[in-house]
Short mmCIF file of C-alpha atoms in Angstrom, two decimals:
data_model
loop_
_atom_site.label_atom_id
_atom_site.label_comp_id
_atom_site.label_asym_id
_atom_site.label_seq_id
_atom_site.Cartn_x
_atom_site.Cartn_y
_atom_site.Cartn_z
CA MET Q 351 24.72 38.42 -18.39
CA VAL Q 352 24.34 36.83 -15.01
CA THR Q 353 26.56 33.89 -14.30
CA THR Q 354 26.56 31.59 -11.35
CA SER Q 355 29.77 30.26 -9.94
CA ARG Q 356 28.38 26.85 -9.11
CA LYS Q 357 27.29 24.50 -11.83
CA ALA Q 358 24.77 21.78 -11.35
CA PRO Q 359 26.38 18.38 -11.90
CA THR Q 360 25.79 17.21 -15.44
CA PRO Q 361 24.16 13.79 -15.91
CA GLU Q 362 27.46 12.37 -17.21
CA TYR Q 363 29.27 13.62 -14.14
CA SER Q 364 26.83 12.14 -11.63
CA ASN Q 365 26.76 8.95 -13.66
CA ARG Q 366 30.51 8.61 -13.44
CA VAL Q 367 30.42 9.26 -9.70
CA SER Q 368 27.84 6.58 -9.12
CA LYS Q 369 29.81 4.16 -11.27
CA LEU Q 370 32.96 4.85 -9.29
CA LEU Q 371 31.11 4.38 -6.00
CA HIS Q 372 29.62 1.21 -7.32
CA SER Q 373 32.91 -0.20 -8.51
CA GLU Q 374 34.60 0.90 -5.27
CA ARG Q 375 32.06 -1.06 -3.33
CA PHE Q 376 32.54 -4.04 -5.59
CA LEU Q 377 36.35 -3.80 -5.51
CA LEU Q 378 36.58 -3.54 -1.74
CA GLY Q 379 34.18 -6.45 -1.38
CA ALA Q 380 36.34 -8.54 -3.69
CA VAL Q 381 39.50 -7.54 -1.82
CA GLY Q 382 37.85 -8.57 1.46
CA VAL Q 383 36.81 -11.98 0.17
CA ILE Q 384 40.02 -12.81 -1.68
CA GLY Q 385 42.16 -11.52 1.18
CA PHE Q 386 40.36 -13.72 3.66
CA LEU Q 387 40.70 -16.79 1.41
CA LEU Q 388 44.45 -16.12 0.99
CA ILE Q 389 44.97 -15.85 4.76
CA TRP Q 390 42.96 -19.05 5.27
CA GLU Q 391 44.98 -20.89 2.61
CA ALA Q 392 48.31 -19.60 4.00
CA ALA Q 393 47.34 -20.57 7.55
CA ALA Q 394 46.40 -24.07 6.37
CA ARG Q 395 49.67 -24.52 4.47
CA ALA Q 396 51.70 -23.20 7.39
CA GLY Q 397 50.04 -25.78 9.62
CA ALA Q 398 48.21 -23.26 11.80
CA ILE Q 399 44.92 -24.98 10.87
CA ASN Q 400 44.63 -28.76 11.04
CA VAL Q 401 43.42 -29.60 7.53
CA GLN Q 402 42.19 -32.97 8.80
CA PHE Q 403 39.34 -31.13 10.51
CA PHE Q 404 39.12 -27.94 8.52
CA ALA Q 405 40.25 -28.03 4.88
CA SER Q 406 41.91 -25.17 3.01
CA PRO Q 407 40.13 -23.36 0.14
CA THR Q 408 42.13 -25.15 -2.56
CA MET Q 409 41.41 -28.53 -0.97
CA ILE Q 410 37.70 -27.74 -0.92
CA ALA Q 411 37.86 -26.67 -4.56
CA GLN Q 412 39.65 -29.89 -5.53
CA ALA Q 413 37.16 -32.00 -3.61
CA GLY Q 414 34.37 -30.11 -5.35
CA ILE Q 415 35.81 -30.77 -8.81
CA ILE Q 416 35.99 -34.49 -8.08
CA GLU Q 417 32.55 -34.48 -6.50
CA VAL Q 418 30.67 -32.92 -9.44
CA GLN Q 419 32.03 -35.67 -11.70
CA THR Q 420 30.40 -38.45 -9.70
CA PRO Q 421 26.81 -39.41 -10.53
CA ALA Q 422 26.06 -40.11 -6.86
CA PHE Q 423 26.64 -36.44 -6.04
CA TRP Q 424 24.04 -35.32 -8.56
CA GLU Q 425 21.57 -37.85 -7.24
CA ASP Q 426 22.06 -36.44 -3.75
CA ALA Q 427 21.70 -32.89 -5.03
CA MET Q 428 18.49 -33.73 -6.88
CA VAL Q 429 17.01 -35.37 -3.80
CA SER Q 430 17.77 -32.31 -1.65
CA ALA Q 431 16.44 -29.92 -4.28
CA TRP Q 432 13.27 -31.94 -4.68
CA GLU Q 433 12.67 -32.09 -0.93
CA PHE Q 434 13.08 -28.35 -0.71
CA PHE Q 435 10.90 -27.42 -3.69
CA ALA Q 436 8.12 -29.85 -2.83
CA GLY Q 437 7.94 -28.73 0.80
CA PHE Q 438 8.28 -25.02 0.03
CA SER Q 439 5.73 -25.15 -2.81
CA ILE Q 440 3.11 -26.84 -0.65
CA ALA Q 441 3.81 -24.23 2.05
CA ILE Q 442 3.17 -21.40 -0.44
CA ILE Q 443 0.15 -23.03 -2.11
CA LEU Q 444 -1.51 -23.54 1.27
CA GLY Q 445 -0.02 -20.69 3.28
CA VAL Q 446 -0.86 -17.74 1.02
CA PRO Q 447 -4.58 -18.48 0.41
CA ILE Q 448 -5.26 -19.62 3.97
CA GLY Q 449 -3.38 -16.57 5.23
CA LEU Q 450 -5.46 -14.24 3.03
CA MET Q 451 -8.67 -15.88 4.24
CA ALA Q 452 -7.64 -15.85 7.89
CA GLY Q 453 -6.70 -12.19 7.61
CA TRP Q 454 -10.00 -11.26 6.02
CA PHE Q 455 -12.45 -13.35 8.05
CA VAL Q 456 -11.93 -12.34 11.66
CA LYS Q 457 -13.61 -15.45 13.04
CA LEU Q 458 -11.34 -17.77 11.06
CA ASN Q 459 -8.41 -15.77 12.37
CA TYR Q 460 -9.60 -16.22 15.96
CA ALA Q 461 -9.88 -19.97 15.40
CA LEU Q 462 -6.46 -20.32 13.77
CA ASP Q 463 -4.52 -17.86 15.87
CA PRO Q 464 -3.71 -20.15 18.84
CA TRP Q 465 -2.41 -22.81 16.46
CA LEU Q 466 -0.33 -20.34 14.49
CA ASN Q 467 1.20 -19.06 17.71
CA PHE Q 468 1.80 -22.57 19.00
CA PHE Q 469 3.59 -23.79 15.90
CA ASN Q 470 5.46 -20.54 15.47
CA ALA Q 471 6.85 -20.87 18.99
CA LEU Q 472 7.73 -24.53 18.42
CA PRO Q 473 11.10 -25.10 16.72
CA ARG Q 474 9.71 -27.31 13.94
CA VAL Q 475 12.90 -29.32 13.50
CA ALA Q 476 12.17 -30.69 16.97
CA LEU Q 477 9.35 -32.60 15.30
CA LEU Q 478 11.83 -34.53 13.13
CA PRO Q 479 11.76 -37.71 15.26
CA VAL Q 480 7.96 -37.69 15.05
CA LEU Q 481 8.04 -37.06 11.30
CA VAL Q 482 10.50 -39.87 10.72
CA ILE Q 483 8.23 -42.26 12.59
CA LEU Q 484 5.26 -41.02 10.56
CA PHE Q 485 6.86 -40.82 7.13
CA GLY Q 486 9.99 -42.95 7.30
CA LEU Q 487 13.58 -42.25 6.28
CA GLY Q 488 12.70 -41.30 2.70
CA ILE Q 489 12.05 -37.92 1.19
CA GLN Q 490 8.51 -37.64 2.66
CA SER Q 491 9.74 -36.85 6.15
CA LYS Q 492 12.06 -34.18 4.74
CA ILE Q 493 9.29 -32.65 2.61
CA ALA Q 494 7.18 -32.57 5.76
CA VAL Q 495 9.82 -30.80 7.81
CA VAL Q 496 10.49 -28.27 5.03
CA PHE Q 497 6.74 -27.67 4.77
CA LEU Q 498 6.36 -27.17 8.51
CA GLY Q 499 9.37 -24.87 8.55
CA ALA Q 500 8.14 -22.68 5.72
CA PHE Q 501 4.35 -22.80 6.14
CA PHE Q 502 4.12 -20.81 9.37
CA SER Q 503 6.71 -18.32 8.16
CA VAL Q 504 4.56 -17.69 5.08
CA ILE Q 505 1.12 -17.65 6.66
CA ILE Q 506 1.83 -15.42 9.67
CA PRO Q 507 3.01 -12.32 7.74
CA THR Q 508 0.23 -12.90 5.17
CA VAL Q 509 -2.44 -12.73 7.90
CA GLN Q 510 -0.71 -9.70 9.33
CA GLY Q 511 -0.65 -8.05 5.89
CA VAL Q 512 -4.38 -8.43 5.34
CA ARG Q 513 -5.20 -7.21 8.82
CA THR Q 514 -3.17 -4.02 8.34
CA VAL Q 515 -4.56 -3.02 4.93
CA ASP Q 516 -5.10 0.73 5.05
CA ARG Q 517 -8.72 1.54 5.89
CA ARG Q 518 -8.67 4.37 3.32
CA PHE Q 519 -8.06 1.98 0.43
CA LEU Q 520 -10.97 -0.21 1.51
CA ASP Q 521 -13.12 2.94 1.67
CA VAL Q 522 -12.09 3.90 -1.87
CA ALA Q 523 -13.10 0.48 -3.20
CA THR Q 524 -16.39 0.53 -1.26
CA SER Q 525 -17.08 4.09 -2.38
CA PHE Q 526 -16.74 3.07 -6.03
CA ARG Q 527 -18.88 0.01 -5.27
CA ALA Q 528 -16.23 -2.56 -6.08
CA SER Q 529 -17.50 -6.12 -5.96
CA LYS Q 530 -16.24 -8.30 -3.10
CA ARG Q 531 -14.01 -10.10 -5.58
CA LEU Q 532 -12.53 -6.90 -6.97
CA LEU Q 533 -12.06 -5.56 -3.45
CA PHE Q 534 -10.01 -8.64 -2.72
CA THR Q 535 -7.93 -8.67 -5.90
CA SER Q 536 -7.42 -4.92 -6.34
CA VAL Q 537 -6.89 -3.92 -2.72
CA VAL Q 538 -6.39 -6.69 -0.18
CA GLY Q 539 -4.24 -8.98 -2.33
CA LEU Q 540 -1.98 -6.27 -3.71
CA ALA Q 541 -1.59 -4.45 -0.41
CA THR Q 542 -0.48 -7.74 1.14
CA VAL Q 543 2.19 -8.53 -1.47
CA PRO Q 544 5.09 -7.00 0.51
CA PHE Q 545 4.09 -9.09 3.53
CA ILE Q 546 3.85 -12.26 1.45
CA VAL Q 547 7.33 -11.60 0.02
CA THR Q 548 8.66 -11.21 3.55
CA GLY Q 549 7.01 -14.52 4.39
CA LEU Q 550 8.61 -16.18 1.36
CA ARG Q 551 12.03 -14.95 2.42
CA LEU Q 552 11.63 -16.23 5.98
CA GLY Q 553 10.05 -19.44 4.74
CA MET Q 554 12.84 -20.13 2.30
CA ALA Q 555 15.46 -19.87 5.05
CA ARG Q 556 13.41 -22.13 7.34
CA GLY Q 557 12.89 -24.60 4.51
CA LEU Q 558 16.62 -24.85 3.82
CA ILE Q 559 17.26 -25.43 7.51
CA GLY Q 560 14.64 -28.17 7.31
CA VAL Q 561 16.43 -29.94 4.44
CA VAL Q 562 19.84 -29.82 6.13
CA THR Q 563 18.63 -30.84 9.56
CA GLY Q 564 16.36 -33.54 8.20
CA GLU Q 565 19.11 -35.10 6.12
CA LEU Q 566 21.71 -34.80 8.86
CA TYR Q 567 19.34 -36.41 11.34
CA ALA Q 568 17.89 -39.30 9.42
CA ALA Q 569 18.01 -39.92 5.69
CA THR Q 570 19.50 -42.26 3.16
CA GLU Q 571 20.25 -39.79 0.39
CA GLY Q 572 20.70 -36.07 -0.11
CA LEU Q 573 23.45 -33.50 0.34
CA GLY Q 574 23.00 -33.58 4.11
CA VAL Q 575 23.78 -37.29 4.04
CA MET Q 576 26.85 -36.55 1.94
CA ILE Q 577 28.03 -34.00 4.53
CA ARG Q 578 27.40 -36.46 7.35
CA ARG Q 579 29.32 -39.29 5.64
CA ALA Q 580 32.20 -36.99 4.74
CA SER Q 581 32.37 -35.90 8.35
CA GLU Q 582 32.33 -39.50 9.60
CA ASN Q 583 35.12 -40.38 7.15
CA ARG Q 584 37.20 -37.37 8.20
CA GLN Q 585 36.94 -35.90 4.67
CA GLY Q 586 36.99 -32.28 5.79
CA ASP Q 587 37.30 -30.93 2.24
CA ARG Q 588 34.29 -32.84 0.96
CA MET Q 589 32.25 -31.93 4.03
CA LEU Q 590 32.91 -28.21 3.64
CA PHE Q 591 32.12 -28.41 -0.07
CA GLY Q 592 28.68 -29.69 0.89
CA VAL Q 593 28.23 -26.87 3.38
CA LEU Q 594 29.17 -24.36 0.68
CA LEU Q 595 26.55 -25.80 -1.64
CA PHE Q 596 23.80 -25.09 0.87
CA THR Q 597 25.16 -21.57 1.24
CA PHE Q 598 24.95 -21.06 -2.52
CA ALA Q 599 21.44 -22.48 -2.57
CA GLY Q 600 20.49 -19.90 0.04
CA ILE Q 601 22.08 -17.07 -1.94
CA ILE Q 602 20.34 -18.13 -5.16
CA GLY Q 603 17.04 -18.38 -3.29
CA VAL Q 604 17.43 -14.85 -1.92
CA GLU Q 605 18.16 -13.56 -5.42
CA ILE Q 606 15.10 -15.28 -6.87
CA ILE Q 607 12.90 -13.73 -4.20
CA ARG Q 608 14.50 -10.34 -4.91
CA ALA Q 609 13.54 -10.72 -8.55
CA VAL Q 610 9.97 -11.61 -7.53
CA GLU Q 611 9.94 -8.56 -5.30
CA ARG Q 612 11.13 -6.26 -8.08
CA ARG Q 613 8.48 -7.62 -10.39
CA PHE Q 614 5.62 -7.12 -7.94
CA GLN Q 615 6.78 -4.01 -6.16
CA LYS Q 616 7.67 -1.56 -8.88
CA TRP Q 617 5.19 0.71 -7.18
CA ARG Q 618 7.22 1.04 -4.00
CA PRO Q 619 9.72 3.86 -3.71
CA GLU Q 620 13.29 2.55 -3.93
CA GLY Q 621 14.17 3.37 -0.32
CA PHE Q 622 11.36 1.26 1.04
CA ARG Q 623 12.32 -1.88 -0.82
CA ARG Q 624 13.88 -4.40 1.45
CA MET W 109 -40.19 12.89 -3.54
CA MET W 110 -37.48 15.29 -4.45
CA ASP W 111 -38.00 18.78 -5.85
CA LYS W 112 -37.11 19.37 -9.46
CA GLY W 113 -33.76 20.90 -10.27
CA LEU W 114 -32.19 19.55 -7.10
CA ALA W 115 -29.14 17.33 -7.11
CA LEU W 116 -29.38 16.43 -3.45
CA GLN W 117 -31.95 16.78 -0.74
CA ALA W 118 -31.16 15.86 2.87
CA ARG W 119 -33.99 15.81 5.40
CA GLY W 120 -33.53 15.41 9.14
CA VAL W 121 -30.26 13.53 8.85
CA ARG W 122 -29.11 12.35 12.24
CA MET W 123 -26.17 10.13 13.01
CA SER W 124 -25.13 8.49 16.24
CA TYR W 125 -22.80 5.59 16.84
CA VAL W 126 -21.51 3.41 19.63
CA ASP W 127 -17.98 4.26 20.63
CA PRO W 128 -16.09 0.96 20.53
CA GLN W 129 -13.85 1.93 23.44
CA SER W 130 -16.32 3.26 26.01
CA GLY W 131 -19.45 1.55 24.70
CA ASP W 132 -21.34 4.88 24.95
CA ARG W 133 -23.68 6.06 22.24
CA LEU W 134 -22.30 9.28 20.80
CA LEU W 135 -24.16 11.79 18.67
CA ALA W 136 -22.09 12.92 15.69
CA ILE W 137 -24.75 14.79 13.73
CA GLU W 138 -27.78 16.29 15.49
CA ARG W 139 -29.70 17.29 12.40
CA ILE W 140 -28.91 18.35 8.86
CA ASP W 141 -31.41 19.59 6.30
CA MET W 142 -29.88 20.63 3.03
CA ASP W 143 -30.85 21.24 -0.57
CA ILE W 144 -28.27 21.43 -3.32
CA ALA W 145 -29.33 22.55 -6.77
CA GLU W 146 -27.98 20.94 -9.91
CA GLY W 147 -24.65 22.45 -10.90
CA GLU W 148 -24.28 24.25 -7.59
CA PHE W 149 -20.99 24.46 -5.68
CA VAL W 150 -21.66 24.19 -1.96
CA SER W 151 -19.05 24.10 0.80
CA ILE W 152 -19.45 23.01 4.38
CA VAL W 153 -17.16 24.58 6.96
CA GLY W 154 -17.06 23.90 10.66
CA PRO W 155 -14.75 23.10 13.54
CA SER W 156 -12.86 19.80 13.56
CA GLY W 157 -15.00 16.87 14.56
CA CYS W 158 -18.29 18.66 13.76
CA GLY W 159 -19.45 15.78 11.60
CA LYS W 160 -18.92 17.39 8.19
CA SER W 161 -16.81 14.51 6.86
CA THR W 162 -19.27 12.08 8.45
CA PHE W 163 -22.11 13.74 6.51
CA LEU W 164 -20.16 13.31 3.28
CA LYS W 165 -19.50 9.64 4.05
CA ILE W 166 -23.20 9.11 4.72
CA ILE W 167 -24.05 10.56 1.30
CA ASN W 168 -21.39 8.35 -0.25
CA GLY W 169 -22.81 5.26 1.46
CA LEU W 170 -19.70 4.56 3.54
CA LEU W 171 -21.62 5.20 6.78
CA PRO W 172 -25.28 4.64 7.68
CA THR W 173 -27.64 7.33 8.98
CA SER W 174 -29.50 6.81 12.23
CA GLU W 175 -32.48 8.88 11.11
CA GLY W 176 -33.53 11.00 8.20
CA GLU W 177 -33.34 10.69 4.47
CA ILE W 178 -31.04 11.66 1.67
CA ALA W 179 -32.36 11.80 -1.86
CA ILE W 180 -29.98 12.12 -4.78
CA ALA W 181 -30.99 12.89 -8.35
CA GLN W 182 -30.47 9.84 -10.53
CA PRO W 183 -28.75 10.93 -13.72
CA ALA W 184 -29.59 9.43 -17.09
CA HIS W 185 -26.01 8.30 -17.46
CA GLY W 186 -23.04 7.95 -15.14
CA ARG W 187 -23.05 7.63 -11.36
CA ASP W 188 -25.07 9.66 -8.89
CA HIS W 189 -22.03 10.61 -6.83
CA ALA W 190 -18.32 9.98 -6.39
CA MET W 191 -15.91 10.86 -3.64
CA VAL W 192 -12.65 12.78 -3.89
CA PHE W 193 -10.82 11.52 -0.85
CA GLN W 194 -8.74 13.37 1.67
CA ASP W 195 -4.98 12.61 1.33
CA SER W 196 -5.72 11.38 -2.21
CA ALA W 197 -5.91 7.70 -1.13
CA LEU W 198 -4.57 6.63 -4.52
CA PHE W 199 -3.66 2.96 -4.62
CA PRO W 200 0.14 2.95 -4.44
CA TRP W 201 0.29 -0.29 -6.44
CA TYR W 202 -1.51 1.17 -9.46
CA SER W 203 -0.22 3.63 -12.04
CA VAL W 204 -2.01 6.97 -12.43
CA LEU W 205 -3.89 5.51 -15.40
CA ASN W 206 -5.12 2.46 -13.49
CA ASN W 207 -6.02 4.57 -10.46
CA VAL W 208 -8.10 6.94 -12.58
CA ALA W 209 -9.73 4.04 -14.42
CA TYR W 210 -10.54 2.25 -11.16
CA GLY W 211 -14.09 3.57 -10.77
CA LEU W 212 -14.99 2.26 -14.22
CA VAL W 213 -13.38 -1.11 -13.53
CA CYS W 214 -15.57 -1.28 -10.42
CA GLN W 215 -18.59 -0.84 -12.69
CA GLY W 216 -17.48 -3.85 -14.68
CA VAL W 217 -15.97 -1.98 -17.62
CA LYS W 218 -13.15 -3.97 -19.24
CA LYS W 219 -9.70 -2.76 -18.23
CA LYS W 220 -8.59 -1.64 -21.70
CA LEU W 221 -11.79 0.32 -22.33
CA ALA W 222 -11.71 1.81 -18.83
CA GLN W 223 -8.17 3.04 -19.49
CA GLN W 224 -9.26 4.60 -22.78
CA ARG W 225 -12.16 6.37 -21.12
CA ALA W 226 -9.92 7.58 -18.29
CA MET W 227 -7.52 9.38 -20.63
CA PRO W 228 -9.63 12.52 -21.32
CA PHE W 229 -10.00 13.08 -17.57
CA ILE W 230 -6.27 12.67 -16.99
CA GLU W 231 -5.88 15.36 -19.61
CA MET W 232 -8.56 17.53 -18.03
CA VAL W 233 -6.80 17.60 -14.67
CA GLY W 234 -3.48 18.33 -16.36
CA LEU W 235 -1.73 15.00 -15.83
CA LYS W 236 -1.13 14.09 -19.46
CA GLY W 237 2.25 12.42 -19.75
CA PHE W 238 2.09 11.06 -16.19
CA GLU W 239 -0.27 8.13 -16.87
CA SER W 240 2.31 5.45 -16.21
CA LYS W 241 3.76 7.04 -13.05
CA TYR W 242 3.09 5.55 -9.65
CA PRO W 243 1.62 7.73 -6.88
CA TYR W 244 4.91 7.94 -4.97
CA GLN W 245 6.44 9.59 -8.04
CA LEU W 246 3.89 12.44 -7.94
CA SER W 247 3.83 15.62 -5.84
CA GLY W 248 0.96 16.18 -3.42
CA GLY W 249 -0.80 18.49 -5.85
CA MET W 250 -0.51 15.99 -8.69
CA GLN W 251 -1.83 13.21 -6.47
CA GLN W 252 -4.89 15.31 -5.77
CA ARG W 253 -5.33 15.92 -9.49
CA ALA W 254 -5.34 12.17 -10.05
CA ASN W 255 -7.74 11.76 -7.12
CA LEU W 256 -10.10 14.27 -8.75
CA ALA W 257 -9.79 12.58 -12.15
CA ARG W 258 -10.63 9.21 -10.57
CA ALA W 259 -13.92 10.63 -9.31
CA LEU W 260 -14.70 12.48 -12.56
CA THR W 261 -14.17 9.37 -14.68
CA VAL W 262 -17.35 7.70 -13.41
CA ASP W 263 -19.28 10.79 -14.58
CA PRO W 264 -20.98 11.52 -11.22
CA GLU W 265 -23.90 13.91 -10.82
CA ILE W 266 -22.39 15.11 -7.53
CA LEU W 267 -18.71 15.33 -6.65
CA LEU W 268 -18.17 14.82 -2.93
CA MET W 269 -14.89 16.40 -1.90
CA ASP W 270 -13.52 15.69 1.57
CA GLU W 271 -10.92 18.36 2.40
CA PRO W 272 -8.98 17.41 -0.70
CA PHE W 273 -6.44 20.22 -0.44
CA ALA W 274 -5.85 20.08 3.31
CA ALA W 275 -2.43 18.44 3.05
CA LEU W 276 -1.09 20.77 0.34
CA ASP W 277 1.20 23.75 0.87
CA ALA W 278 -0.37 27.20 0.60
CA GLN W 279 0.74 27.92 -2.97
CA THR W 280 -0.23 24.54 -4.39
CA ARG W 281 -3.53 24.83 -2.58
CA GLU W 282 -4.35 28.16 -4.26
CA LEU W 283 -3.36 26.80 -7.64
CA MET W 284 -5.53 23.74 -7.08
CA GLN W 285 -8.48 25.92 -6.05
CA ALA W 286 -8.27 27.83 -9.32
CA GLU W 287 -7.87 24.54 -11.21
CA LEU W 288 -10.89 23.07 -9.47
CA LEU W 289 -13.06 26.01 -10.58
CA ARG W 290 -11.86 25.55 -14.15
CA ILE W 291 -12.63 21.82 -14.06
CA TRP W 292 -15.98 22.40 -12.36
CA ARG W 293 -17.04 24.74 -15.19
CA GLN W 294 -15.71 22.39 -17.83
CA ALA W 295 -17.21 19.19 -16.38
CA ASN W 296 -20.46 20.85 -15.32
CA LYS W 297 -20.88 19.04 -12.00
CA THR W 298 -22.59 19.64 -8.71
CA VAL W 299 -19.99 19.85 -5.95
CA LEU W 300 -20.28 19.37 -2.21
CA PHE W 301 -16.96 20.46 -0.74
CA ILE W 302 -15.80 19.96 2.84
CA THR W 303 -13.08 22.21 4.22
CA HIS W 304 -11.98 23.97 7.35
CA GLN W 305 -10.39 26.80 5.37
CA ILE W 306 -12.90 29.66 5.25
CA ASP W 307 -11.26 31.52 2.36
CA GLU W 308 -11.17 28.33 0.30
CA ALA W 309 -14.89 27.80 0.88
CA ILE W 310 -15.80 31.37 -0.14
CA PHE W 311 -13.54 31.42 -3.16
CA LEU W 312 -14.98 28.21 -4.57
CA SER W 313 -18.62 28.22 -3.61
CA ASP W 314 -22.05 29.50 -4.48
CA ARG W 315 -23.05 28.86 -0.87
CA VAL W 316 -21.15 28.21 2.32
CA VAL W 317 -22.87 26.14 4.99
CA VAL W 318 -21.51 26.65 8.50
CA MET W 319 -21.82 23.77 10.93
CA SER W 320 -21.78 23.85 14.70
CA ALA W 321 -19.34 21.97 16.90
CA ARG W 322 -20.26 18.36 17.63
CA PRO W 323 -23.00 17.26 17.58
CA GLY W 324 -23.25 18.85 14.14
CA ARG W 325 -26.12 20.96 12.96
CA ILE W 326 -26.34 23.80 10.46
CA LEU W 327 -25.68 27.22 11.96
CA ALA W 328 -25.93 29.32 8.82
CA ASP W 329 -26.25 29.02 5.08
CA ILE W 330 -24.51 31.94 3.44
CA PRO W 331 -24.90 32.71 -0.26
CA ILE W 332 -21.65 33.94 -1.83
CA ASP W 333 -22.62 36.82 -4.09
CA ILE W 334 -19.18 37.32 -5.61
CA PRO W 335 -19.55 37.19 -9.39
CA ARG W 336 -17.92 34.43 -11.43
CA PRO W 337 -15.56 33.74 -13.05
CA ARG W 338 -13.38 34.41 -10.04
CA ASP W 339 -9.63 34.56 -9.99
CA LEU W 340 -7.35 34.56 -6.96
CA GLU W 341 -7.44 38.39 -6.92
CA VAL W 342 -10.98 38.16 -5.61
CA LYS W 343 -9.63 37.11 -2.21
CA ARG W 344 -8.46 40.68 -1.62
CA THR W 345 -11.76 42.43 -2.41
CA PRO W 346 -13.72 44.03 0.46
CA ARG W 347 -16.76 41.82 -0.12
CA PHE W 348 -14.62 38.68 0.18
CA VAL W 349 -13.05 39.89 3.40
CA GLU W 350 -16.46 40.84 4.77
CA LEU W 351 -17.84 37.36 4.07
CA ALA W 352 -14.76 35.71 5.51
CA ASP W 353 -15.19 37.77 8.67
CA GLU W 354 -18.82 36.84 9.03
CA ILE W 355 -18.11 33.12 8.62
CA TRP W 356 -15.06 33.27 10.85
CA ARG W 357 -17.18 34.77 13.63
CA LEU W 358 -19.70 31.95 13.29
CA VAL W 359 -17.04 29.24 13.33
CA SER W 360 -14.95 30.72 16.12
CA GLY W 361 -18.06 31.08 18.26
CA GLN W 362 -18.09 27.29 18.20
CA LEU W 363 -14.57 26.88 19.48
CA SER W 364 -14.50 26.76 23.25
CA GLY W 365 -11.39 28.05 24.95
CA ILE W 366 -10.32 30.24 22.05
CA PRO W 367 -11.11 33.93 22.55
CA THR W 368 -13.49 35.34 19.96
CA ALA W 369 -12.76 38.52 18.03
CA ALA W 370 -15.04 40.46 20.35
CA GLN W 371 -13.17 39.29 23.46
CA VAL W 372 -9.80 40.06 21.99
CA GLY W 373 -10.93 43.47 20.72
#
């Protein structure tokens, strides 16, 4: 009988290895985070950091616990969330279809292109003073700035996606005499999905920036207003709690878009998923 | 009017186009006249850029002719022709099943029914069990099987095959050639096959048409008198080698800068 000295790894073996690697990654990440928090806390208690300006982790946590028990906090949070979702939704509802059209119809693209470039180059938060004059201090001006932030981030990759659809796939559809509608839904739309997802990711980040900047600049309610007031009242712990909330909102947003991506991009090899 | 028993009749096909970069009018195909009988397997060989793929795309309706006519027999059922694309060109976002069913969906067949009707062809090309895989999960040979099944599903009178095995490694290519002959017999189709591999053309075909360098025209139309069914062994018979030599001389005569057999000898 012929025997080989080397054995192929059994499924159980490779499974255990990947689990170990996974948990190692997780453990080291946890050590990094907790270690940093401990150093921060120790430095604050030792007086190396002035907690008047920059609170310690436990102070932020305490401020947070008090904060979530006040109705005013939830009102602020709802206002911010609403501004973000309204602005971002309008950006998607308008940006994706217009982007698909502009990518497909070359002449429409030529007409829109200068404007897309202009607004893409313009930092949209710079329009805040104009928007406040137009829409007032209420949520409308914030919805507008979120929309402007996200819209161009969504539409530009969408146009790009349509314009770079592989010629071969269009030939296949034409060869099988697909109707114009089917050509659009089966080829152009699906081929553009990765670009749209990229646009959503960029747009989400821009939208969040819009909410924060808009509320910090001029607003009467919202988490940005809470941060601003806390800062003015030298409540460093409360201020940083507000900042953390926006960070979590960003993280949750990224995860939601990842889930969307997984749903729509099963067909992409793992390594090419971003 | 087309002669009886023919699947395709091309008369005086000429194709020129305007080069978008230089603005010059370029002649891709000088003239092609060609008859293909029903059930016949015909290959076109020729140097790169001779217009053989262009001719196929004209038949398929992807490109217009400048002059001449192409008549295709209209079958009682199914499509008149379908293309098997180079590099498979499967939609990466569709499973094998949905890719193979695509031609039917294009004809307006409901998705569920199209999938049902695609199944026998997936089986025919040997992809049973892979219906729900995505193209990236398939090897090159399997992708070409799916590509072939996609064309077969619309039940075409003529299969137009554009160098379908060009990207495959030598062993997979030979396997796929043998598979193609099996499927051709089973499905009973007319095939017009484009390749630059002379031995592939001889092995598969009833006739090999040799085209000149650009602008393309037909140099020779060589009947392959090797009896069928053929297996891969046939490639080592004297008659096969003789035919390959003859065609090679015709093709290499079209390549400028490369010494011909006579010059080397």
